Amino acid sequence: NAAITACEKGNEWTKALQLLSVMTQIKVDSDTISFNAAVSACKKSGEWKEALEVLSVMAQTRMKSNTITFSSAISACEMDSAWMQALQLWSKTAQGNLHLDSIIFSATITACQSGSQWRIASQFFSLMAKRELDSNTITFNSMISACEKSGEWEKALQLFSVVLEPSVSSFNAVISTCGR
């Protein structure tokens, strides 16, 4: 686990996957943490297809996935506008009776924002509120950026008005939206 985590931190996703493969081949006990580190390594390098492949291997080997596994995989999908894959992962998470926390919702919203899918992002944002999950600045920034990409400046201003701790990114996103 430590070696794969080191690869993750060093953005060495190929080495992380190689280590995971070797662990499996020589029958070294790998666990959910090993796989999570490999998914995260792929995420940090923008390799969403490989992250999904690690999930597939987990399922094939009957390795139990968790909320961390899916939030990392969904976050990997935001890198390449793979929002449809992110939605499929969110659905699997919901069907798998895993805890749907604000991290998974935020990752899904950001993936939708990356794919210019502001309406879908907005639906997830509303669902978050209904479930009484906390939205953080990153979630709001993703929603504001989604509105910006779609020219929904009024919605962006409305969202900005309720951000508790706006960041420079919050200001930049709303200014950019109003400038369209």
Short mmCIF file of N, CA and C in Angstrom, two decimals:
data_model
loop_
_atom_site.label_atom_id
_atom_site.label_comp_id
_atom_site.label_asym_id
_atom_site.label_seq_id
_atom_site.Cartn_x
_atom_site.Cartn_y
_atom_site.Cartn_z
N ASN A 1 0.82 -1.20 0.00
CA ASN A 1 0.00 0.00 0.00
C ASN A 1 0.86 1.26 0.00
N ALA A 2 1.92 1.24 0.78
CA ALA A 2 2.78 2.42 0.87
C ALA A 2 3.43 2.74 -0.47
N ALA A 3 3.85 1.71 -1.20
CA ALA A 3 4.50 1.93 -2.50
C ALA A 3 3.52 2.51 -3.51
N ILE A 4 2.29 1.99 -3.53
CA ILE A 4 1.30 2.50 -4.46
C ILE A 4 0.92 3.93 -4.09
N THR A 5 0.80 4.21 -2.81
CA THR A 5 0.49 5.56 -2.36
C THR A 5 1.62 6.52 -2.73
N ALA A 6 2.86 6.06 -2.64
CA ALA A 6 3.99 6.90 -3.05
C ALA A 6 3.92 7.20 -4.55
N CYS A 7 3.53 6.21 -5.33
CA CYS A 7 3.36 6.43 -6.78
C CYS A 7 2.25 7.45 -7.04
N GLU A 8 1.18 7.34 -6.26
CA GLU A 8 0.07 8.28 -6.39
C GLU A 8 0.56 9.70 -6.13
N LYS A 9 1.28 9.88 -5.05
CA LYS A 9 1.76 11.22 -4.68
C LYS A 9 2.77 11.76 -5.68
N GLY A 10 3.48 10.86 -6.36
CA GLY A 10 4.47 11.27 -7.35
C GLY A 10 3.93 11.33 -8.76
N ASN A 11 2.60 11.21 -8.91
CA ASN A 11 1.95 11.21 -10.22
C ASN A 11 2.51 10.14 -11.15
N GLU A 12 2.80 8.99 -10.59
CA GLU A 12 3.32 7.85 -11.34
C GLU A 12 2.25 6.79 -11.46
N TRP A 13 1.19 7.10 -12.19
CA TRP A 13 0.05 6.19 -12.27
C TRP A 13 0.41 4.86 -12.91
N THR A 14 1.30 4.88 -13.92
CA THR A 14 1.66 3.61 -14.57
C THR A 14 2.39 2.69 -13.59
N LYS A 15 3.25 3.27 -12.78
CA LYS A 15 3.96 2.45 -11.79
C LYS A 15 3.01 1.93 -10.72
N ALA A 16 2.03 2.75 -10.35
CA ALA A 16 1.04 2.31 -9.37
C ALA A 16 0.26 1.11 -9.90
N LEU A 17 -0.14 1.18 -11.17
CA LEU A 17 -0.87 0.06 -11.76
C LEU A 17 0.01 -1.18 -11.92
N GLN A 18 1.28 -0.96 -12.23
CA GLN A 18 2.21 -2.09 -12.33
C GLN A 18 2.36 -2.77 -10.97
N LEU A 19 2.53 -1.99 -9.92
CA LEU A 19 2.66 -2.55 -8.58
C LEU A 19 1.40 -3.33 -8.19
N LEU A 20 0.25 -2.78 -8.48
CA LEU A 20 -1.01 -3.46 -8.17
C LEU A 20 -1.10 -4.78 -8.93
N SER A 21 -0.68 -4.77 -10.18
CA SER A 21 -0.69 -5.98 -11.00
C SER A 21 0.26 -7.04 -10.44
N VAL A 22 1.45 -6.61 -10.06
CA VAL A 22 2.43 -7.54 -9.49
C VAL A 22 1.91 -8.12 -8.18
N MET A 23 1.30 -7.28 -7.36
CA MET A 23 0.74 -7.76 -6.09
C MET A 23 -0.28 -8.88 -6.34
N THR A 24 -1.11 -8.69 -7.36
CA THR A 24 -2.13 -9.67 -7.69
C THR A 24 -1.49 -10.95 -8.23
N GLN A 25 -0.48 -10.80 -9.09
CA GLN A 25 0.18 -11.96 -9.70
C GLN A 25 0.90 -12.83 -8.69
N ILE A 26 1.57 -12.21 -7.73
CA ILE A 26 2.34 -13.00 -6.77
C ILE A 26 1.55 -13.29 -5.50
N LYS A 27 0.25 -13.00 -5.59
CA LYS A 27 -0.69 -13.32 -4.52
C LYS A 27 -0.39 -12.61 -3.19
N VAL A 28 0.17 -11.40 -3.30
CA VAL A 28 0.33 -10.56 -2.11
C VAL A 28 -1.05 -9.97 -1.84
N ASP A 29 -1.43 -9.98 -0.58
CA ASP A 29 -2.74 -9.46 -0.24
C ASP A 29 -2.86 -7.98 -0.59
N SER A 30 -3.71 -7.71 -1.55
CA SER A 30 -4.05 -6.32 -1.83
C SER A 30 -5.42 -6.09 -1.20
N ASP A 31 -5.69 -4.87 -0.89
CA ASP A 31 -6.96 -4.55 -0.25
C ASP A 31 -7.57 -3.31 -0.89
N THR A 32 -8.68 -2.88 -0.35
CA THR A 32 -9.37 -1.72 -0.89
C THR A 32 -8.46 -0.50 -0.90
N ILE A 33 -7.62 -0.37 0.10
CA ILE A 33 -6.69 0.77 0.17
C ILE A 33 -5.72 0.75 -1.00
N SER A 34 -5.23 -0.43 -1.37
CA SER A 34 -4.33 -0.56 -2.52
C SER A 34 -5.01 -0.09 -3.79
N PHE A 35 -6.23 -0.56 -3.99
CA PHE A 35 -6.97 -0.19 -5.19
C PHE A 35 -7.35 1.29 -5.18
N ASN A 36 -7.73 1.81 -4.02
CA ASN A 36 -8.07 3.23 -3.92
C ASN A 36 -6.88 4.10 -4.28
N ALA A 37 -5.71 3.71 -3.83
CA ALA A 37 -4.49 4.47 -4.15
C ALA A 37 -4.21 4.43 -5.65
N ALA A 38 -4.47 3.29 -6.28
CA ALA A 38 -4.27 3.18 -7.73
C ALA A 38 -5.28 4.05 -8.48
N VAL A 39 -6.54 4.02 -8.05
CA VAL A 39 -7.57 4.87 -8.68
C VAL A 39 -7.18 6.34 -8.51
N SER A 40 -6.75 6.70 -7.33
CA SER A 40 -6.36 8.08 -7.05
C SER A 40 -5.15 8.50 -7.89
N ALA A 41 -4.20 7.59 -8.08
CA ALA A 41 -3.03 7.88 -8.92
C ALA A 41 -3.48 8.17 -10.35
N CYS A 42 -4.43 7.40 -10.85
CA CYS A 42 -4.96 7.63 -12.19
C CYS A 42 -5.70 8.96 -12.25
N LYS A 43 -6.47 9.25 -11.21
CA LYS A 43 -7.21 10.51 -11.14
C LYS A 43 -6.27 11.70 -11.21
N LYS A 44 -5.22 11.67 -10.41
CA LYS A 44 -4.30 12.81 -10.36
C LYS A 44 -3.58 13.04 -11.68
N SER A 45 -3.51 12.00 -12.50
CA SER A 45 -2.86 12.12 -13.81
C SER A 45 -3.86 12.32 -14.94
N GLY A 46 -5.14 12.42 -14.59
CA GLY A 46 -6.17 12.63 -15.60
C GLY A 46 -6.46 11.40 -16.44
N GLU A 47 -6.15 10.24 -15.91
CA GLU A 47 -6.32 8.98 -16.64
C GLU A 47 -7.61 8.29 -16.19
N TRP A 48 -8.75 8.85 -16.60
CA TRP A 48 -10.04 8.34 -16.14
C TRP A 48 -10.33 6.93 -16.65
N LYS A 49 -9.91 6.62 -17.86
CA LYS A 49 -10.17 5.28 -18.40
C LYS A 49 -9.46 4.22 -17.57
N GLU A 50 -8.24 4.53 -17.17
CA GLU A 50 -7.49 3.58 -16.34
C GLU A 50 -8.10 3.47 -14.95
N ALA A 51 -8.61 4.59 -14.43
CA ALA A 51 -9.28 4.55 -13.12
C ALA A 51 -10.48 3.62 -13.19
N LEU A 52 -11.24 3.71 -14.28
CA LEU A 52 -12.40 2.83 -14.45
C LEU A 52 -11.98 1.37 -14.63
N GLU A 53 -10.83 1.17 -15.24
CA GLU A 53 -10.31 -0.20 -15.40
C GLU A 53 -9.96 -0.80 -14.03
N VAL A 54 -9.39 0.02 -13.16
CA VAL A 54 -9.09 -0.46 -11.80
C VAL A 54 -10.39 -0.84 -11.09
N LEU A 55 -11.43 -0.05 -11.26
CA LEU A 55 -12.74 -0.40 -10.69
C LEU A 55 -13.24 -1.73 -11.23
N SER A 56 -13.02 -1.94 -12.51
CA SER A 56 -13.44 -3.19 -13.14
C SER A 56 -12.69 -4.39 -12.55
N VAL A 57 -11.41 -4.21 -12.36
CA VAL A 57 -10.60 -5.28 -11.74
C VAL A 57 -11.07 -5.54 -10.32
N MET A 58 -11.41 -4.48 -9.61
CA MET A 58 -11.94 -4.65 -8.24
C MET A 58 -13.18 -5.54 -8.26
N ALA A 59 -14.08 -5.25 -9.19
CA ALA A 59 -15.32 -6.03 -9.28
C ALA A 59 -15.03 -7.48 -9.66
N GLN A 60 -14.11 -7.68 -10.60
CA GLN A 60 -13.76 -9.03 -11.05
C GLN A 60 -13.15 -9.86 -9.93
N THR A 61 -12.36 -9.21 -9.08
CA THR A 61 -11.69 -9.92 -8.00
C THR A 61 -12.51 -9.91 -6.70
N ARG A 62 -13.72 -9.37 -6.81
CA ARG A 62 -14.63 -9.28 -5.67
C ARG A 62 -14.05 -8.46 -4.51
N MET A 63 -13.21 -7.49 -4.89
CA MET A 63 -12.66 -6.57 -3.90
C MET A 63 -13.74 -5.53 -3.59
N LYS A 64 -13.95 -5.29 -2.33
CA LYS A 64 -15.00 -4.36 -1.92
C LYS A 64 -14.55 -2.92 -2.19
N SER A 65 -15.40 -2.18 -2.90
CA SER A 65 -15.14 -0.76 -3.13
C SER A 65 -15.88 0.04 -2.06
N ASN A 66 -15.48 1.29 -1.92
CA ASN A 66 -16.13 2.13 -0.92
C ASN A 66 -16.35 3.54 -1.48
N THR A 67 -16.81 4.42 -0.65
CA THR A 67 -17.09 5.79 -1.06
C THR A 67 -15.84 6.47 -1.61
N ILE A 68 -14.70 6.20 -1.01
CA ILE A 68 -13.44 6.80 -1.47
C ILE A 68 -13.12 6.32 -2.87
N THR A 69 -13.33 5.04 -3.14
CA THR A 69 -13.08 4.48 -4.46
C THR A 69 -13.87 5.24 -5.51
N PHE A 70 -15.17 5.38 -5.25
CA PHE A 70 -16.04 6.00 -6.24
C PHE A 70 -15.83 7.50 -6.35
N SER A 71 -15.57 8.18 -5.25
CA SER A 71 -15.35 9.63 -5.35
C SER A 71 -14.07 9.91 -6.15
N SER A 72 -13.05 9.09 -5.97
CA SER A 72 -11.82 9.27 -6.75
C SER A 72 -12.05 8.98 -8.23
N ALA A 73 -12.80 7.93 -8.52
CA ALA A 73 -13.08 7.59 -9.92
C ALA A 73 -13.94 8.67 -10.58
N ILE A 74 -14.93 9.19 -9.87
CA ILE A 74 -15.77 10.27 -10.41
C ILE A 74 -14.91 11.51 -10.65
N SER A 75 -14.03 11.81 -9.71
CA SER A 75 -13.13 12.96 -9.88
C SER A 75 -12.22 12.78 -11.09
N ALA A 76 -11.81 11.56 -11.36
CA ALA A 76 -10.98 11.29 -12.54
C ALA A 76 -11.75 11.64 -13.81
N CYS A 77 -13.05 11.42 -13.80
CA CYS A 77 -13.88 11.70 -14.98
C CYS A 77 -14.03 13.19 -15.26
N GLU A 78 -13.81 14.02 -14.28
CA GLU A 78 -13.94 15.47 -14.51
C GLU A 78 -12.77 16.01 -15.33
N MET A 79 -11.68 15.27 -15.38
CA MET A 79 -10.49 15.76 -16.07
C MET A 79 -10.66 15.82 -17.58
N ASP A 80 -11.45 14.95 -18.15
CA ASP A 80 -11.55 14.85 -19.60
C ASP A 80 -12.99 15.00 -20.06
N SER A 81 -13.77 15.73 -19.28
CA SER A 81 -15.19 15.94 -19.59
C SER A 81 -15.93 14.63 -19.79
N ALA A 82 -15.58 13.64 -19.02
CA ALA A 82 -16.23 12.33 -19.09
C ALA A 82 -17.41 12.30 -18.12
N TRP A 83 -18.28 13.30 -18.26
CA TRP A 83 -19.39 13.47 -17.32
C TRP A 83 -20.37 12.30 -17.37
N MET A 84 -20.56 11.69 -18.52
CA MET A 84 -21.50 10.57 -18.60
C MET A 84 -20.99 9.38 -17.78
N GLN A 85 -19.68 9.14 -17.81
CA GLN A 85 -19.10 8.09 -17.00
C GLN A 85 -19.23 8.42 -15.52
N ALA A 86 -19.07 9.70 -15.19
CA ALA A 86 -19.24 10.13 -13.79
C ALA A 86 -20.66 9.85 -13.31
N LEU A 87 -21.64 10.11 -14.17
CA LEU A 87 -23.03 9.85 -13.79
C LEU A 87 -23.28 8.35 -13.60
N GLN A 88 -22.67 7.53 -14.44
CA GLN A 88 -22.81 6.08 -14.29
C GLN A 88 -22.20 5.61 -12.97
N LEU A 89 -21.05 6.18 -12.63
CA LEU A 89 -20.41 5.82 -11.36
C LEU A 89 -21.25 6.27 -10.17
N TRP A 90 -21.82 7.48 -10.26
CA TRP A 90 -22.68 7.96 -9.18
C TRP A 90 -23.86 7.00 -9.01
N SER A 91 -24.42 6.56 -10.11
CA SER A 91 -25.55 5.63 -10.08
C SER A 91 -25.15 4.32 -9.41
N LYS A 92 -23.98 3.82 -9.76
CA LYS A 92 -23.49 2.57 -9.13
C LYS A 92 -23.30 2.76 -7.63
N THR A 93 -22.82 3.94 -7.27
CA THR A 93 -22.63 4.24 -5.85
C THR A 93 -23.97 4.21 -5.12
N ALA A 94 -24.96 4.85 -5.72
CA ALA A 94 -26.29 4.90 -5.11
C ALA A 94 -26.91 3.51 -5.03
N GLN A 95 -26.74 2.72 -6.10
CA GLN A 95 -27.31 1.37 -6.12
C GLN A 95 -26.56 0.42 -5.19
N GLY A 96 -25.29 0.72 -4.94
CA GLY A 96 -24.46 -0.14 -4.10
C GLY A 96 -24.60 0.13 -2.62
N ASN A 97 -25.56 0.97 -2.27
CA ASN A 97 -25.81 1.30 -0.87
C ASN A 97 -24.58 1.87 -0.17
N LEU A 98 -23.74 2.57 -0.94
CA LEU A 98 -22.62 3.26 -0.33
C LEU A 98 -23.09 4.63 0.15
N HIS A 99 -22.38 5.19 1.07
CA HIS A 99 -22.75 6.50 1.63
C HIS A 99 -22.52 7.59 0.58
N LEU A 100 -23.58 8.25 0.18
CA LEU A 100 -23.48 9.36 -0.77
C LEU A 100 -23.20 10.63 0.01
N ASP A 101 -21.94 11.01 0.07
CA ASP A 101 -21.56 12.18 0.86
C ASP A 101 -21.35 13.40 -0.04
N SER A 102 -21.01 14.50 0.58
CA SER A 102 -20.83 15.74 -0.17
C SER A 102 -19.64 15.66 -1.13
N ILE A 103 -18.67 14.81 -0.83
CA ILE A 103 -17.51 14.66 -1.72
C ILE A 103 -17.93 14.03 -3.04
N ILE A 104 -18.75 12.97 -2.97
CA ILE A 104 -19.22 12.32 -4.19
C ILE A 104 -20.11 13.28 -4.99
N PHE A 105 -20.99 13.99 -4.30
CA PHE A 105 -21.85 14.95 -5.00
C PHE A 105 -21.01 16.04 -5.65
N SER A 106 -20.05 16.59 -4.92
CA SER A 106 -19.21 17.66 -5.47
C SER A 106 -18.41 17.19 -6.68
N ALA A 107 -17.89 15.98 -6.60
CA ALA A 107 -17.13 15.43 -7.73
C ALA A 107 -18.03 15.27 -8.95
N THR A 108 -19.26 14.82 -8.73
CA THR A 108 -20.21 14.63 -9.83
C THR A 108 -20.60 15.98 -10.43
N ILE A 109 -20.83 16.96 -9.59
CA ILE A 109 -21.16 18.31 -10.05
C ILE A 109 -20.00 18.87 -10.89
N THR A 110 -18.78 18.68 -10.41
CA THR A 110 -17.62 19.19 -11.13
C THR A 110 -17.44 18.48 -12.47
N ALA A 111 -17.70 17.17 -12.50
CA ALA A 111 -17.62 16.43 -13.77
C ALA A 111 -18.66 16.96 -14.75
N CYS A 112 -19.86 17.24 -14.27
CA CYS A 112 -20.91 17.80 -15.13
C CYS A 112 -20.52 19.20 -15.61
N GLN A 113 -19.94 19.97 -14.73
CA GLN A 113 -19.48 21.32 -15.09
C GLN A 113 -18.42 21.23 -16.18
N SER A 114 -17.49 20.29 -16.05
CA SER A 114 -16.44 20.12 -17.06
C SER A 114 -17.03 19.76 -18.42
N GLY A 115 -18.15 19.07 -18.40
CA GLY A 115 -18.82 18.70 -19.64
C GLY A 115 -19.89 19.68 -20.08
N SER A 116 -19.90 20.87 -19.48
CA SER A 116 -20.88 21.91 -19.81
C SER A 116 -22.33 21.44 -19.63
N GLN A 117 -22.56 20.68 -18.60
CA GLN A 117 -23.89 20.13 -18.31
C GLN A 117 -24.46 20.80 -17.07
N TRP A 118 -24.75 22.11 -17.18
CA TRP A 118 -25.16 22.88 -16.01
C TRP A 118 -26.50 22.40 -15.45
N ARG A 119 -27.41 21.97 -16.30
CA ARG A 119 -28.73 21.53 -15.80
C ARG A 119 -28.59 20.27 -14.94
N ILE A 120 -27.77 19.35 -15.39
CA ILE A 120 -27.56 18.12 -14.62
C ILE A 120 -26.82 18.45 -13.32
N ALA A 121 -25.80 19.30 -13.44
CA ALA A 121 -25.07 19.74 -12.23
C ALA A 121 -26.03 20.37 -11.24
N SER A 122 -26.94 21.18 -11.75
CA SER A 122 -27.92 21.85 -10.90
C SER A 122 -28.84 20.85 -10.20
N GLN A 123 -29.21 19.78 -10.90
CA GLN A 123 -30.04 18.74 -10.29
C GLN A 123 -29.31 18.07 -9.13
N PHE A 124 -28.03 17.80 -9.31
CA PHE A 124 -27.25 17.21 -8.22
C PHE A 124 -27.08 18.19 -7.06
N PHE A 125 -26.91 19.46 -7.39
CA PHE A 125 -26.78 20.48 -6.36
C PHE A 125 -28.07 20.55 -5.53
N SER A 126 -29.22 20.48 -6.20
CA SER A 126 -30.50 20.49 -5.50
C SER A 126 -30.68 19.23 -4.65
N LEU A 127 -30.27 18.11 -5.20
CA LEU A 127 -30.36 16.85 -4.45
C LEU A 127 -29.48 16.88 -3.20
N MET A 128 -28.32 17.51 -3.33
CA MET A 128 -27.45 17.69 -2.16
C MET A 128 -28.17 18.45 -1.06
N ALA A 129 -28.84 19.53 -1.45
CA ALA A 129 -29.57 20.35 -0.48
C ALA A 129 -30.71 19.56 0.16
N LYS A 130 -31.42 18.78 -0.65
CA LYS A 130 -32.52 17.97 -0.12
C LYS A 130 -32.03 16.95 0.90
N ARG A 131 -30.82 16.43 0.66
CA ARG A 131 -30.24 15.45 1.59
C ARG A 131 -29.52 16.13 2.75
N GLU A 132 -29.57 17.45 2.77
CA GLU A 132 -28.96 18.26 3.82
C GLU A 132 -27.45 18.02 3.93
N LEU A 133 -26.82 17.88 2.77
CA LEU A 133 -25.36 17.73 2.72
C LEU A 133 -24.75 19.11 2.55
N ASP A 134 -23.64 19.34 3.21
CA ASP A 134 -22.98 20.64 3.14
C ASP A 134 -22.31 20.84 1.79
N SER A 135 -22.53 22.02 1.23
CA SER A 135 -21.84 22.43 0.01
C SER A 135 -20.67 23.29 0.44
N ASN A 136 -19.51 23.04 -0.17
CA ASN A 136 -18.36 23.86 0.15
C ASN A 136 -18.07 24.83 -0.99
N THR A 137 -17.05 25.61 -0.83
CA THR A 137 -16.70 26.61 -1.85
C THR A 137 -16.43 25.96 -3.19
N ILE A 138 -15.80 24.80 -3.19
CA ILE A 138 -15.50 24.10 -4.44
C ILE A 138 -16.79 23.71 -5.16
N THR A 139 -17.77 23.24 -4.41
CA THR A 139 -19.05 22.88 -5.00
C THR A 139 -19.71 24.10 -5.63
N PHE A 140 -19.73 25.21 -4.89
CA PHE A 140 -20.32 26.44 -5.42
C PHE A 140 -19.55 26.93 -6.65
N ASN A 141 -18.22 26.87 -6.60
CA ASN A 141 -17.43 27.32 -7.74
C ASN A 141 -17.72 26.47 -8.98
N SER A 142 -17.89 25.17 -8.78
CA SER A 142 -18.22 24.30 -9.90
C SER A 142 -19.58 24.66 -10.49
N MET A 143 -20.53 24.93 -9.62
CA MET A 143 -21.86 25.32 -10.09
C MET A 143 -21.81 26.66 -10.81
N ILE A 144 -21.08 27.62 -10.27
CA ILE A 144 -20.97 28.93 -10.91
C ILE A 144 -20.30 28.78 -12.27
N SER A 145 -19.25 27.97 -12.34
CA SER A 145 -18.56 27.74 -13.62
C SER A 145 -19.46 27.03 -14.62
N ALA A 146 -20.28 26.09 -14.13
CA ALA A 146 -21.23 25.41 -15.02
C ALA A 146 -22.21 26.42 -15.60
N CYS A 147 -22.67 27.35 -14.77
CA CYS A 147 -23.57 28.40 -15.24
C CYS A 147 -22.86 29.31 -16.24
N GLU A 148 -21.61 29.60 -15.96
CA GLU A 148 -20.82 30.46 -16.85
C GLU A 148 -20.71 29.83 -18.24
N LYS A 149 -20.41 28.55 -18.30
CA LYS A 149 -20.25 27.87 -19.59
C LYS A 149 -21.54 27.86 -20.39
N SER A 150 -22.65 27.96 -19.70
CA SER A 150 -23.95 27.93 -20.37
C SER A 150 -24.59 29.31 -20.50
N GLY A 151 -23.88 30.35 -20.06
CA GLY A 151 -24.40 31.71 -20.17
C GLY A 151 -25.52 32.01 -19.18
N GLU A 152 -25.60 31.25 -18.13
CA GLU A 152 -26.64 31.43 -17.11
C GLU A 152 -26.15 32.38 -16.01
N TRP A 153 -25.94 33.64 -16.38
CA TRP A 153 -25.33 34.58 -15.46
C TRP A 153 -26.22 34.89 -14.25
N GLU A 154 -27.54 34.90 -14.44
CA GLU A 154 -28.43 35.18 -13.31
C GLU A 154 -28.33 34.09 -12.26
N LYS A 155 -28.29 32.84 -12.72
CA LYS A 155 -28.16 31.70 -11.80
C LYS A 155 -26.80 31.76 -11.10
N ALA A 156 -25.76 32.14 -11.84
CA ALA A 156 -24.42 32.26 -11.26
C ALA A 156 -24.40 33.31 -10.15
N LEU A 157 -25.03 34.45 -10.40
CA LEU A 157 -25.08 35.50 -9.38
C LEU A 157 -25.86 35.05 -8.15
N GLN A 158 -26.94 34.33 -8.40
CA GLN A 158 -27.74 33.81 -7.29
C GLN A 158 -26.90 32.86 -6.42
N LEU A 159 -26.16 31.98 -7.07
CA LEU A 159 -25.31 31.05 -6.33
C LEU A 159 -24.21 31.80 -5.57
N PHE A 160 -23.59 32.76 -6.25
CA PHE A 160 -22.51 33.53 -5.63
C PHE A 160 -22.99 34.24 -4.37
N SER A 161 -24.24 34.68 -4.38
CA SER A 161 -24.76 35.44 -3.24
C SER A 161 -24.88 34.59 -1.97
N VAL A 162 -24.86 33.27 -2.11
CA VAL A 162 -24.99 32.41 -0.92
C VAL A 162 -23.70 31.67 -0.56
N VAL A 163 -22.62 31.94 -1.30
CA VAL A 163 -21.33 31.32 -0.96
C VAL A 163 -20.87 31.91 0.37
N LEU A 164 -20.64 31.04 1.35
CA LEU A 164 -20.26 31.52 2.68
C LEU A 164 -18.86 32.10 2.72
N GLU A 165 -17.94 31.44 2.05
CA GLU A 165 -16.56 31.90 2.03
C GLU A 165 -16.04 31.91 0.60
N PRO A 166 -16.41 32.96 -0.17
CA PRO A 166 -15.97 32.98 -1.57
C PRO A 166 -14.45 33.08 -1.69
N SER A 167 -13.95 32.36 -2.67
CA SER A 167 -12.51 32.38 -2.94
C SER A 167 -12.25 33.26 -4.16
N VAL A 168 -11.00 33.42 -4.49
CA VAL A 168 -10.64 34.17 -5.70
C VAL A 168 -11.29 33.50 -6.91
N SER A 169 -11.31 32.17 -6.91
CA SER A 169 -11.95 31.43 -8.01
C SER A 169 -13.44 31.74 -8.09
N SER A 170 -14.08 31.92 -6.94
CA SER A 170 -15.51 32.27 -6.92
C SER A 170 -15.74 33.61 -7.61
N PHE A 171 -14.92 34.58 -7.24
CA PHE A 171 -15.04 35.91 -7.85
C PHE A 171 -14.75 35.86 -9.34
N ASN A 172 -13.68 35.16 -9.71
CA ASN A 172 -13.32 35.07 -11.12
C ASN A 172 -14.41 34.40 -11.95
N ALA A 173 -14.99 33.33 -11.40
CA ALA A 173 -16.05 32.62 -12.14
C ALA A 173 -17.26 33.50 -12.35
N VAL A 174 -17.68 34.22 -11.31
CA VAL A 174 -18.89 35.05 -11.45
C VAL A 174 -18.62 36.26 -12.34
N ILE A 175 -17.42 36.82 -12.26
CA ILE A 175 -17.06 37.95 -13.14
C ILE A 175 -17.04 37.48 -14.59
N SER A 176 -16.47 36.32 -14.83
CA SER A 176 -16.42 35.75 -16.17
C SER A 176 -17.82 35.50 -16.72
N THR A 177 -18.71 35.02 -15.85
CA THR A 177 -20.08 34.76 -16.25
C THR A 177 -20.78 36.04 -16.67
N CYS A 178 -20.60 37.08 -15.90
CA CYS A 178 -21.26 38.35 -16.19
C CYS A 178 -20.66 39.02 -17.42
N GLY A 179 -19.43 38.67 -17.76
CA GLY A 179 -18.76 39.27 -18.91
C GLY A 179 -19.17 38.65 -20.24
N ARG A 180 -19.96 37.58 -20.19
CA ARG A 180 -20.38 36.91 -21.44
C ARG A 180 -21.48 37.66 -22.10
#
